[in-house]
Coordinates of C-alpha atoms in Angstrom, one line a residue:
Chain A
M892 CA 11.1 17.8 -16.8
S893 CA 8.0 17.0 -18.8
H894 CA 6.1 13.5 -18.5
T895 CA 7.8 12.2 -21.3
D896 CA 11.1 13.4 -21.0
A897 CA 10.9 11.8 -17.4
A898 CA 9.5 8.4 -19.0
T899 CA 12.5 7.5 -21.5
T900 CA 14.2 5.2 -19.4
S901 CA 12.6 2.7 -17.0
R902 CA 12.3 3.3 -13.5
T903 CA 14.9 0.3 -12.8
S904 CA 17.4 0.5 -16.0
V905 CA 18.7 2.2 -18.4
L906 CA 19.0 1.0 -22.0
V907 CA 21.8 2.0 -24.5
D908 CA 21.7 0.9 -28.3
G909 CA 20.1 -2.6 -26.5
Q910 CA 22.5 -3.1 -23.8
L911 CA 21.3 -2.7 -20.3
M912 CA 23.4 -0.3 -18.2
L913 CA 24.1 -0.5 -14.5
R914 CA 26.3 1.9 -12.2
Y915 CA 29.1 0.0 -10.8
C916 CA 31.6 1.1 -7.7
D917 CA 34.9 1.1 -8.6
S918 CA 35.7 1.3 -4.7
C919 CA 33.6 -1.4 -3.4
H920 CA 32.3 -3.0 -6.5
A921 CA 29.0 -3.2 -5.6
S922 CA 26.4 -2.4 -8.1
Y923 CA 23.1 -0.4 -8.7
A924 CA 20.3 0.2 -11.0
A925 CA 21.5 3.1 -13.5
W926 CA 19.5 6.0 -11.6
L927 CA 22.0 5.5 -8.4
S928 CA 24.5 8.2 -8.2
I929 CA 25.8 7.1 -4.7
C930 CA 26.9 4.2 -3.8
S931 CA 24.9 3.3 -0.7
S932 CA 27.7 0.5 0.7
C933 CA 30.9 3.1 0.8
M934 CA 29.1 6.0 -0.3
A935 CA 31.8 6.8 -3.1
A936 CA 29.9 9.5 -5.6
D937 CA 31.6 8.5 -8.9
L938 CA 29.9 5.5 -10.0
T939 CA 30.6 4.2 -13.4
L940 CA 28.2 3.4 -15.6
R941 CA 28.7 0.2 -18.0
A942 CA 26.6 -2.4 -19.4
A943 CA 25.3 -5.3 -17.5
S944 CA 26.4 -9.0 -18.0
G945 CA 22.5 -9.3 -19.2
H946 CA 22.0 -12.0 -17.0
G947 CA 19.7 -12.9 -14.0
R948 CA 17.5 -15.1 -12.5
L949 CA 13.5 -14.7 -12.9
N950 CA 12.1 -13.4 -9.3
S951 CA 8.4 -12.8 -10.4
W952 CA 6.0 -11.9 -13.4
V953 CA 2.3 -10.6 -14.2
V954 CA 0.7 -10.6 -17.3
Y955 CA -1.4 -7.7 -18.2
Q956 CA -5.0 -8.4 -19.7
R957 CA -5.9 -4.5 -19.9
Q958 CA -4.0 -1.6 -20.9
Y959 CA -3.3 1.1 -18.5
A960 CA -1.5 4.7 -18.8
L961 CA -1.2 6.0 -22.3
P962 CA 1.3 6.7 -23.9
F963 CA 3.1 3.1 -22.7
D964 CA 0.4 1.0 -23.6
L965 CA 1.0 -2.4 -25.2
P966 CA -1.1 -4.7 -26.9
V967 CA -2.1 -6.9 -24.1
P968 CA -2.0 -9.4 -23.0
Y969 CA 1.7 -8.7 -22.3
T970 CA 4.0 -9.9 -19.8
V971 CA 6.4 -8.3 -17.4
L972 CA 9.3 -9.6 -15.6
A973 CA 10.7 -8.9 -12.6
I974 CA 14.6 -10.1 -12.4
D975 CA 17.4 -10.5 -10.1
L976 CA 20.5 -9.7 -12.1
H977 CA 23.7 -11.5 -11.1
E978 CA 25.2 -8.5 -10.3
G979 CA 22.5 -7.6 -7.7
P980 CA 20.6 -5.1 -8.9
R981 CA 16.5 -6.0 -9.9
V982 CA 15.2 -4.8 -12.9
N983 CA 11.7 -4.7 -14.5
A984 CA 11.5 -6.2 -18.2
L985 CA 9.1 -7.2 -20.9
L986 CA 9.3 -11.1 -22.0
A987 CA 10.5 -11.2 -25.3
P988 CA 8.0 -11.6 -28.2
G989 CA 7.0 -15.2 -28.6
Q990 CA 7.7 -16.9 -25.2
Q991 CA 4.9 -18.0 -23.2
M992 CA 3.7 -17.2 -19.6
A993 CA 2.9 -20.8 -18.8
S994 CA 6.8 -21.4 -19.2
L995 CA 7.7 -19.2 -16.5
R996 CA 8.8 -20.0 -13.1
R997 CA 10.4 -18.5 -10.0
D998 CA 14.3 -19.1 -10.3
L999 CA 14.7 -19.7 -14.2
Q1000 CA 17.8 -18.3 -15.8
V1001 CA 17.2 -15.1 -18.0
E1002 CA 18.9 -13.4 -20.2
L1003 CA 18.8 -9.7 -21.7
D1004 CA 17.5 -9.9 -25.7
V1005 CA 19.4 -7.0 -27.1
D1006 CA 18.0 -7.2 -30.4
A1007 CA 14.2 -7.1 -29.2
A1008 CA 15.6 -4.6 -26.9
S1009 CA 17.1 -2.6 -29.0
A1010 CA 14.3 -2.7 -31.6
A1011 CA 11.5 -1.8 -28.9
G1012 CA 13.6 0.6 -26.9
R1013 CA 12.6 -1.1 -23.8
T1014 CA 14.2 -3.6 -21.6
V1015 CA 13.3 -7.0 -23.0
F1016 CA 14.6 -10.4 -21.4
R1017 CA 14.0 -14.0 -23.0
L1018 CA 14.6 -17.7 -21.5
A1019 CA 18.1 -18.7 -21.0
E1020 CA 19.0 -21.6 -23.5
S1021 CA 20.8 -23.2 -20.0
N1022 CA 17.3 -23.7 -18.4
E1023 CA 16.7 -26.6 -20.9
M1024 CA 20.4 -28.0 -20.4
S1025 CA 19.7 -28.3 -16.8
A1026 CA 15.8 -29.5 -16.9
Chain B
V1213 CA 12.3 3.8 21.7
S1214 CA 10.8 3.6 24.7
G1215 CA 8.1 6.4 24.5
T1216 CA 4.7 5.7 25.1
L1217 CA 2.0 8.0 23.4
T1218 CA -1.3 8.7 25.7
A1219 CA -4.1 10.4 24.4
S1220 CA -7.4 9.7 23.6
L1221 CA -9.9 9.6 20.0
V1222 CA -13.2 11.5 21.2
G1223 CA -14.6 12.4 17.8
V1224 CA -14.7 10.9 14.4
G1225 CA -16.4 12.2 11.0
A1226 CA -16.5 11.1 7.6
A1227 CA -17.8 12.4 4.3
G1228 CA -18.1 9.5 1.9
P1229 CA -16.5 7.2 0.5
F1230 CA -18.1 8.7 -2.9
R1231 CA -17.4 8.3 -6.3
P1232 CA -14.4 10.2 -7.8
Q1233 CA -14.6 13.5 -8.5
E1234 CA -17.9 14.2 -7.0
R1235 CA -16.6 16.9 -4.6
E1236 CA -13.6 19.0 -3.6
G1237 CA -11.2 17.9 -0.9
L1238 CA -11.9 21.0 0.9
Y1239 CA -15.2 20.6 1.3
L1240 CA -14.9 16.9 2.1
A1241 CA -12.6 17.7 4.8
A1242 CA -14.8 20.4 6.5
D1243 CA -18.0 18.2 6.4
A1244 CA -15.9 15.6 8.3
T1245 CA -14.4 18.0 10.3
L1246 CA -18.3 19.6 11.3
S1247 CA -19.2 15.7 12.1
A1248 CA -16.2 15.0 14.2
V1249 CA -16.7 17.8 16.2
A1250 CA -20.3 17.2 16.8
D1251 CA -19.6 13.5 17.5
A1252 CA -17.1 14.5 20.2
G1253 CA -19.6 17.1 21.6
L1254 CA -16.7 19.9 21.1
S1255 CA -17.1 23.1 19.4
M1256 CA -15.0 24.3 16.6
R1257 CA -13.4 26.9 18.9
D1258 CA -11.9 23.9 21.1
I1259 CA -9.8 22.9 18.0
D1260 CA -6.2 24.1 18.8
G1261 CA -4.4 21.7 16.8
L1262 CA -4.5 20.2 13.1
V1263 CA -2.6 17.6 11.3
V1264 CA -3.3 17.4 8.0
D1265 CA -2.7 14.3 5.8
H1266 CA -1.8 14.5 2.1
G1267 CA -2.6 18.3 1.4
G1268 CA -2.4 19.5 -1.9
P1269 CA -2.9 18.4 -5.0
L1270 CA -4.8 15.3 -3.2
G1271 CA -6.5 17.1 -0.5
P1272 CA -6.4 20.9 1.0
D1273 CA -3.6 22.2 2.6
Y1274 CA -3.0 23.1 6.0
D1275 CA -3.5 26.9 5.9
Q1276 CA -6.1 26.9 3.2
F1277 CA -7.6 24.2 5.5
A1278 CA -7.5 26.8 8.7
Q1279 CA -8.6 29.5 6.9
F1280 CA -11.7 28.0 5.1
L1281 CA -13.0 26.8 8.8
D1282 CA -11.5 30.0 10.7
L1283 CA -9.6 27.9 13.1
R1284 CA -7.5 29.3 15.9
L1285 CA -4.5 27.0 16.2
T1286 CA -1.5 27.0 18.2
S1287 CA 0.0 24.0 16.4
C1288 CA -0.2 22.8 13.0
L1289 CA 1.7 20.4 10.6
Q1290 CA 1.1 19.4 7.3
T1291 CA 2.4 15.3 6.1
W1292 CA 2.6 14.2 2.8
S1293 CA 3.0 10.7 2.8
H1294 CA 1.5 7.6 1.5
G1295 CA -2.1 6.7 2.0
R1296 CA -1.2 4.1 4.5
F1297 CA 0.0 7.0 6.8
S1298 CA -3.8 8.0 7.8
T1299 CA -3.3 6.4 11.2
V1300 CA 0.5 8.1 12.0
T1301 CA -1.8 11.6 11.8
V1302 CA -3.1 10.3 15.4
Q1303 CA 0.4 10.0 16.9
L1304 CA 1.5 13.1 15.2
A1305 CA -1.3 14.8 17.3
A1306 CA -0.4 12.7 20.6
M1307 CA 2.9 14.1 20.4
M1308 CA 1.7 17.7 20.0
I1309 CA -0.7 17.2 23.1
A1310 CA 2.1 15.3 25.1
A1311 CA 4.3 18.4 24.1
G1312 CA 2.1 20.8 25.5
Q1313 CA 1.6 22.7 21.7
A1314 CA -2.1 22.1 21.6
T1315 CA -4.9 20.4 23.4
T1316 CA -7.3 19.5 21.0
V1317 CA -6.3 18.2 17.9
A1318 CA -8.4 17.4 14.3
C1319 CA -6.5 15.1 11.8
I1320 CA -8.1 15.6 8.6
D1321 CA -7.7 14.6 4.9
G1322 CA -9.8 15.4 2.2
Y1323 CA -8.8 12.8 0.0
H1324 CA -9.7 13.9 -3.5
R1325 CA -8.8 12.2 -6.8
T1326 CA -7.9 14.1 -10.0
G1327 CA -9.2 11.7 -12.5
L1328 CA -5.6 10.8 -13.9
A1329 CA -4.8 7.3 -13.4
F1330 CA -2.2 6.5 -10.4
G1331 CA 1.1 5.1 -12.6
G1332 CA 0.0 7.2 -15.9
S1333 CA 1.9 9.7 -17.0
G1334 CA -0.3 12.4 -16.7
W1335 CA -0.8 11.7 -13.0
H1336 CA 0.4 14.7 -10.9
G1337 CA 2.9 12.2 -9.0
W1338 CA 4.8 11.4 -12.1
S1339 CA 8.2 12.6 -11.1
E1340 CA 7.8 11.4 -7.8
E1341 CA 6.9 8.1 -8.9
M1342 CA 10.3 8.1 -10.9
R1343 CA 12.5 9.3 -8.0
I1344 CA 15.5 7.2 -7.1
G1345 CA 14.8 3.8 -5.1
G1346 CA 11.3 3.5 -6.9
G1347 CA 8.1 5.6 -6.3
P1348 CA 5.1 5.5 -4.4
H1349 CA 3.7 2.2 -5.8
G1350 CA 6.5 0.7 -7.8
E1351 CA 5.7 1.0 -11.3
D1352 CA 7.8 1.1 -14.1
P1353 CA 5.7 2.1 -16.8
M1354 CA 8.5 1.7 -19.5
V1355 CA 8.3 -1.5 -19.6
G1356 CA 4.3 -2.0 -19.2
L1357 CA 4.2 -2.0 -15.5
T1358 CA 1.9 0.6 -15.3
A1359 CA -0.7 1.5 -12.5
P1360 CA -0.5 0.4 -8.7
L1361 CA -2.1 -3.1 -9.6
G1362 CA 1.2 -4.1 -11.5
P1363 CA 3.7 -4.4 -8.6
A1364 CA 1.0 -5.5 -6.3
A1365 CA 0.2 -8.4 -8.8
M1366 CA 4.1 -9.1 -9.2
A1367 CA 4.4 -9.3 -5.0
A1368 CA 1.4 -11.9 -5.1
R1369 CA 3.0 -13.9 -7.7
R1370 CA 6.1 -13.9 -5.6
Y1371 CA 4.4 -15.0 -2.6
C1372 CA 2.4 -17.9 -4.2
E1373 CA 5.5 -19.0 -5.7
L1374 CA 7.8 -18.6 -2.5
Y1375 CA 5.3 -20.7 -0.4
G1376 CA 3.4 -22.9 -3.2
V1377 CA 0.1 -20.9 -2.3
N1378 CA -2.7 -20.7 -4.9
S1379 CA -3.6 -17.3 -5.4
D1380 CA -7.3 -18.1 -5.9
E1381 CA -6.9 -18.8 -2.2
L1382 CA -7.4 -14.8 -2.1
F1383 CA -10.8 -15.7 -2.2
H1384 CA -11.4 -15.7 1.2
V1385 CA -10.3 -12.5 2.0
V1386 CA -12.3 -11.0 -0.4
R1387 CA -15.4 -12.8 0.5
A1388 CA -15.0 -11.8 4.0
E1389 CA -14.9 -8.2 3.2
R1390 CA -17.4 -8.2 1.1
R1391 CA -19.8 -9.7 3.9
N1392 CA -18.7 -7.1 5.8
A1393 CA -19.4 -4.4 3.7
S1394 CA -22.8 -5.5 2.8
L1395 CA -23.8 -4.5 6.5
N1396 CA -21.9 -0.8 5.8
P1397 CA -24.7 1.4 4.3
A1398 CA -21.6 3.9 3.0
A1399 CA -19.8 1.0 1.5
R1400 CA -19.9 1.7 -2.2
L1401 CA -19.8 -2.2 -3.2
Q1402 CA -22.8 -4.1 -1.7
G1403 CA -23.5 -7.6 -1.6
E1404 CA -21.8 -10.8 -0.8
I1405 CA -19.6 -12.9 -2.9
T1406 CA -19.6 -16.9 -3.7
R1407 CA -16.4 -18.7 -5.0
E1408 CA -18.1 -19.3 -8.4
Q1409 CA -18.5 -15.3 -8.5
Y1410 CA -14.8 -14.9 -7.3
M1411 CA -13.5 -16.8 -9.9
S1412 CA -15.6 -15.7 -12.8
E1413 CA -14.1 -12.5 -11.9
P1414 CA -11.6 -11.3 -14.7
K1415 CA -7.9 -11.2 -14.3
V1416 CA -6.8 -7.9 -14.8
V1417 CA -3.3 -8.2 -14.2
D1418 CA -3.0 -11.8 -13.4
P1419 CA -2.4 -13.2 -11.0
L1420 CA -4.6 -10.4 -9.2
R1421 CA -8.8 -10.5 -10.2
R1422 CA -11.0 -7.2 -10.4
A1423 CA -12.2 -8.1 -6.9
D1424 CA -9.0 -8.3 -5.8
C1425 CA -8.6 -4.6 -6.0
A1426 CA -10.0 -1.6 -4.2
I1427 CA -13.0 0.6 -5.1
P1428 CA -11.0 3.7 -6.2
S1429 CA -13.0 6.5 -3.9
E1430 CA -12.2 9.7 -2.5
G1431 CA -13.9 11.1 0.9
G1432 CA -13.4 13.7 3.6
Y1433 CA -12.0 11.9 7.3
C1434 CA -11.6 13.7 10.8
V1435 CA -10.6 12.3 14.0
I1436 CA -10.2 14.3 17.1
V1437 CA -7.9 13.7 19.5
T1438 CA -7.1 15.1 22.8
T1439 CA -5.8 14.4 26.3
S1440 CA -7.4 11.6 28.2
E1441 CA -8.4 13.9 31.5
R1442 CA -10.8 16.0 28.8
A1443 CA -11.7 12.7 27.0
A1444 CA -13.6 11.6 30.3
D1445 CA -15.9 14.5 30.1
L1446 CA -17.1 14.5 26.8
R1447 CA -20.2 12.8 24.7
A1448 CA -19.2 9.2 23.7
A1449 CA -16.7 6.4 25.7
P1450 CA -13.3 7.8 24.9
V1451 CA -11.2 5.8 22.9
M1452 CA -7.6 5.2 24.2
L1453 CA -4.5 5.5 21.9
L1454 CA -2.4 2.5 23.2
G1455 CA 0.8 2.8 20.8
G1456 CA 1.8 3.6 17.4
R1457 CA 4.3 4.0 14.9
G1458 CA 5.1 5.1 11.6
I1459 CA 8.0 3.9 9.5
P1460 CA 9.0 4.1 5.8
G1461 CA 9.3 0.8 3.9
G1462 CA 12.6 -0.6 3.7
R1463 CA 14.6 -0.8 0.7
E1464 CA 14.1 -4.8 0.3
Q1465 CA 10.1 -4.4 0.0
F1466 CA 8.4 -3.8 -2.9
F1467 CA 5.5 -1.1 -2.3
W1468 CA 2.4 -3.7 -2.1
G1469 CA 5.0 -6.0 0.0
R1470 CA 6.3 -7.0 3.6
P1471 CA 10.1 -7.6 4.3
G1472 CA 11.3 -11.0 2.7
L1473 CA 9.2 -10.8 -0.5
G1474 CA 12.4 -8.6 -1.8
M1475 CA 11.0 -6.8 -4.6
G1476 CA 12.8 -3.6 -4.1
L1477 CA 15.5 -2.5 -6.4
Q1478 CA 18.3 -4.4 -5.1
R1479 CA 18.1 -8.5 -4.5
T1480 CA 17.8 -8.9 -1.0
D1481 CA 17.1 -12.4 0.5
L1482 CA 15.4 -11.7 3.9
T1483 CA 14.1 -13.5 6.1
P1484 CA 11.1 -11.7 8.0
Q1485 CA 10.8 -11.4 11.3
P1486 CA 7.8 -10.5 13.1
E1487 CA 7.1 -7.1 14.5
T1488 CA 7.2 -7.0 18.5
E1489 CA 8.2 -3.3 19.2
I1490 CA 4.2 -2.3 18.4
F1491 CA 3.0 -5.0 21.1
R1492 CA 5.8 -4.0 23.5
Q1493 CA 4.8 -0.6 23.6
S1494 CA 0.9 -1.1 24.0
G1495 CA 1.1 -4.1 26.2
I1496 CA -0.5 -6.2 24.2
S1497 CA 0.0 -9.6 22.4
T1498 CA -1.9 -11.0 19.3
E1499 CA -4.1 -12.9 21.3
D1500 CA -5.3 -9.2 22.9
V1501 CA -6.4 -8.1 19.2
D1502 CA -10.3 -8.4 18.8
V1503 CA -10.1 -6.5 15.7
F1504 CA -7.7 -6.0 13.0
F1505 CA -7.3 -3.6 10.1
T1506 CA -5.0 -3.7 7.6
Y1507 CA -4.3 -1.7 4.3
D1508 CA -6.2 -3.3 1.6
A1509 CA -5.7 -1.7 -1.5
F1510 CA -5.0 -5.2 -3.0
S1511 CA -6.7 -8.2 -1.5
P1512 CA -3.2 -9.8 -0.6
L1513 CA -2.2 -6.7 1.3
I1514 CA -3.7 -8.6 4.0
W1515 CA -2.1 -12.0 4.0
F1516 CA 1.0 -9.8 4.2
G1517 CA -0.2 -7.7 7.3
L1518 CA -1.1 -10.4 8.9
E1519 CA 2.5 -12.2 8.6
R1520 CA 4.3 -9.0 9.2
F1521 CA 2.8 -8.7 12.8
G1522 CA 3.2 -12.3 13.7
F1523 CA -0.5 -13.6 13.5
C1524 CA 0.8 -16.3 11.4
P1525 CA 4.3 -17.3 10.4
P1526 CA 5.4 -16.5 6.7
G1527 CA 3.7 -18.3 4.1
E1528 CA 0.8 -19.6 6.2
A1529 CA -1.7 -16.4 6.1
A1530 CA -3.7 -17.9 3.0
A1531 CA -4.5 -21.2 5.0
F1532 CA -4.9 -18.7 8.3
C1533 CA -7.5 -16.8 6.3
A1534 CA -9.2 -20.2 5.1
D1535 CA -9.1 -21.7 8.0
R1536 CA -10.3 -18.7 10.2
N1537 CA -13.6 -16.3 9.4
L1538 CA -12.4 -12.9 8.9
S1539 CA -16.1 -11.5 8.8
F1540 CA -17.1 -9.2 11.5
D1541 CA -19.1 -12.0 13.0
G1542 CA -16.2 -14.7 12.5
D1543 CA -13.5 -15.3 15.0
F1544 CA -10.7 -13.2 13.9
P1545 CA -12.5 -9.9 12.4
V1546 CA -10.8 -8.4 9.9
N1547 CA -11.4 -4.8 8.1
T1548 CA -14.9 -4.8 9.5
S1549 CA -16.0 -2.0 7.2
G1550 CA -15.7 -3.7 4.3
G1551 CA -12.0 -1.8 3.6
M1552 CA -10.5 -0.3 0.9
L1553 CA -11.5 -3.5 -0.9
C1554 CA -15.1 -2.8 -0.7
A1555 CA -16.5 0.2 1.2
G1556 CA -14.0 2.1 -0.8
S1557 CA -10.5 3.4 -1.0
A1558 CA -9.6 7.0 0.5
A1559 CA -6.2 6.3 1.5
G1560 CA -6.7 4.1 5.1
W1561 CA -9.1 6.5 6.8
G1562 CA -11.9 4.8 6.6
H1563 CA -10.1 1.8 8.7
V1564 CA -9.5 5.0 11.4
V1565 CA -13.0 5.6 11.7
E1566 CA -14.1 2.0 11.9
M1567 CA -11.9 1.4 14.7
V1568 CA -13.3 4.1 17.1
S1569 CA -16.9 3.3 15.8
Q1570 CA -16.2 -0.4 16.9
L1571 CA -14.6 0.0 20.1
R1572 CA -17.2 2.5 21.1
G1573 CA -20.1 -0.4 20.4
E1574 CA -21.9 2.1 17.7
A1575 CA -20.6 -0.3 14.7
G1576 CA -24.3 -1.4 14.4
P1577 CA -25.1 -4.2 12.7
R1578 CA -21.5 -5.0 12.1
Q1579 CA -20.5 -4.9 15.5
V1580 CA -17.9 -7.1 16.7
P1581 CA -19.0 -8.3 20.4
A1582 CA -17.3 -7.3 23.1
A1583 CA -14.4 -5.5 21.2
R1584 CA -11.8 -3.8 23.4
T1585 CA -8.7 -3.9 21.5
A1586 CA -8.2 -2.6 17.9
M1587 CA -5.1 -2.7 15.8
W1588 CA -4.0 -1.2 12.7
G1589 CA -1.1 -3.1 11.1
S1590 CA -0.1 -2.7 7.4
C1591 CA 2.4 -4.7 5.7
F1592 CA 4.7 -2.1 5.6
G1593 CA 5.2 -1.8 9.5
D1594 CA 3.2 1.1 10.5
A1595 CA 0.7 0.2 13.6
L1596 CA -1.5 1.6 15.7
V1597 CA -3.7 0.4 18.8
L1598 CA -6.7 1.5 20.3
G1599 CA -8.2 0.3 23.7
A1600 CA -11.6 1.1 25.0
G1601 CA -11.8 3.6 27.6

């Protein structure tokens, strides 16, 4: 496995046409990051890959002020989110272009930005409009 | 578990910490071992057990090392594990001795950096990093979460948000370790730091600043462990192993967090409980700890380590570090060598050597007065308790 091949999907998520994929257990209905192949709740081995709802809440975030590790470098500054998906798994994602770090706070509702993710080939989330309604 | 470990640490040696890529890991480890054997008042022929931390490509493998120094071994073991497992090698040595497989065991590491960045695609640990369940540092480069610092900053932000803590309060941790390092001639980072200087340090991955990150270093280290009976006849005052354990980080932990920060791959809303097993095993309480050591690749790990072992309740470590003084001459000394943060980061090995120096009363100008009990406890749960003989 070459280094580049190993990195075509994120550690925490797999994208297909901008959709975020998870593995679902048909036996006990648990869901996992797409990497997992065996259900750690009931040990079923036939997990199926399905698109996630794309909705979650913000667990944490960081802002990179310098670049590391070619070939993944992005123009700095950029913001990386840790998101608790409503299905249970936690994924990392980029904050959508144009959204500001200053508006972030714990437990904000976030949603997959399919167009941005599809264009970038990386998992991209944005703040959900429902945050403004509840604020 | 009910087992107790009985052994003594009789010799320590260090080559480094050095700037990365100055020397090969094999030579670093060999130099440290020769120093440790001399420190113990032993000869190389007395070494009949070997425990190697890391091994290739970060350091020498057990067979290469044994051949290089012509060791005559009755027992040997190599463990690949995370850097914090340096103290676990001491426990493994004690097990070898207790099981009658060896009498005098050298625990070594020749920690050599390859020059490729951690978390980068060219790093030898890349495939390891991509394994199911999260890699050694929680990196996720495809979305820009590169280098160990990224996940560390993520856990720090989560902590600050959960408990309403200002990350600028990490200054107190950095200040103390800088002060400690300033009295350690081997420390790579010299000179104390003021709050103004800390605040002017650039944020590299917000919320963490450059000063919140360890100094990447390499070095060779050796700790010699033997029976308590044999230790009584050797050069230095023996240091007794009182307890220890090595455990994996749970799935609810981000690498660089502690339980309850919940930064693993699956959401868990876990209420952290302070560790009790290590205190029961070693027969001490938090009150008995004269000097505390913890894994400090990044400054917030000190907050997390203090909370994991119950030195303060969850969410109160920032206030604890501001109210108490973590310097060697303070009321709660932590990482008295200057730690990985300031002395230099070569896994956790520098801490083990410093623990022994403190308990022998050989720590020079940074000696903690009347240090009788030293404890290592990382935010990931591994621990080591040593007592002055």
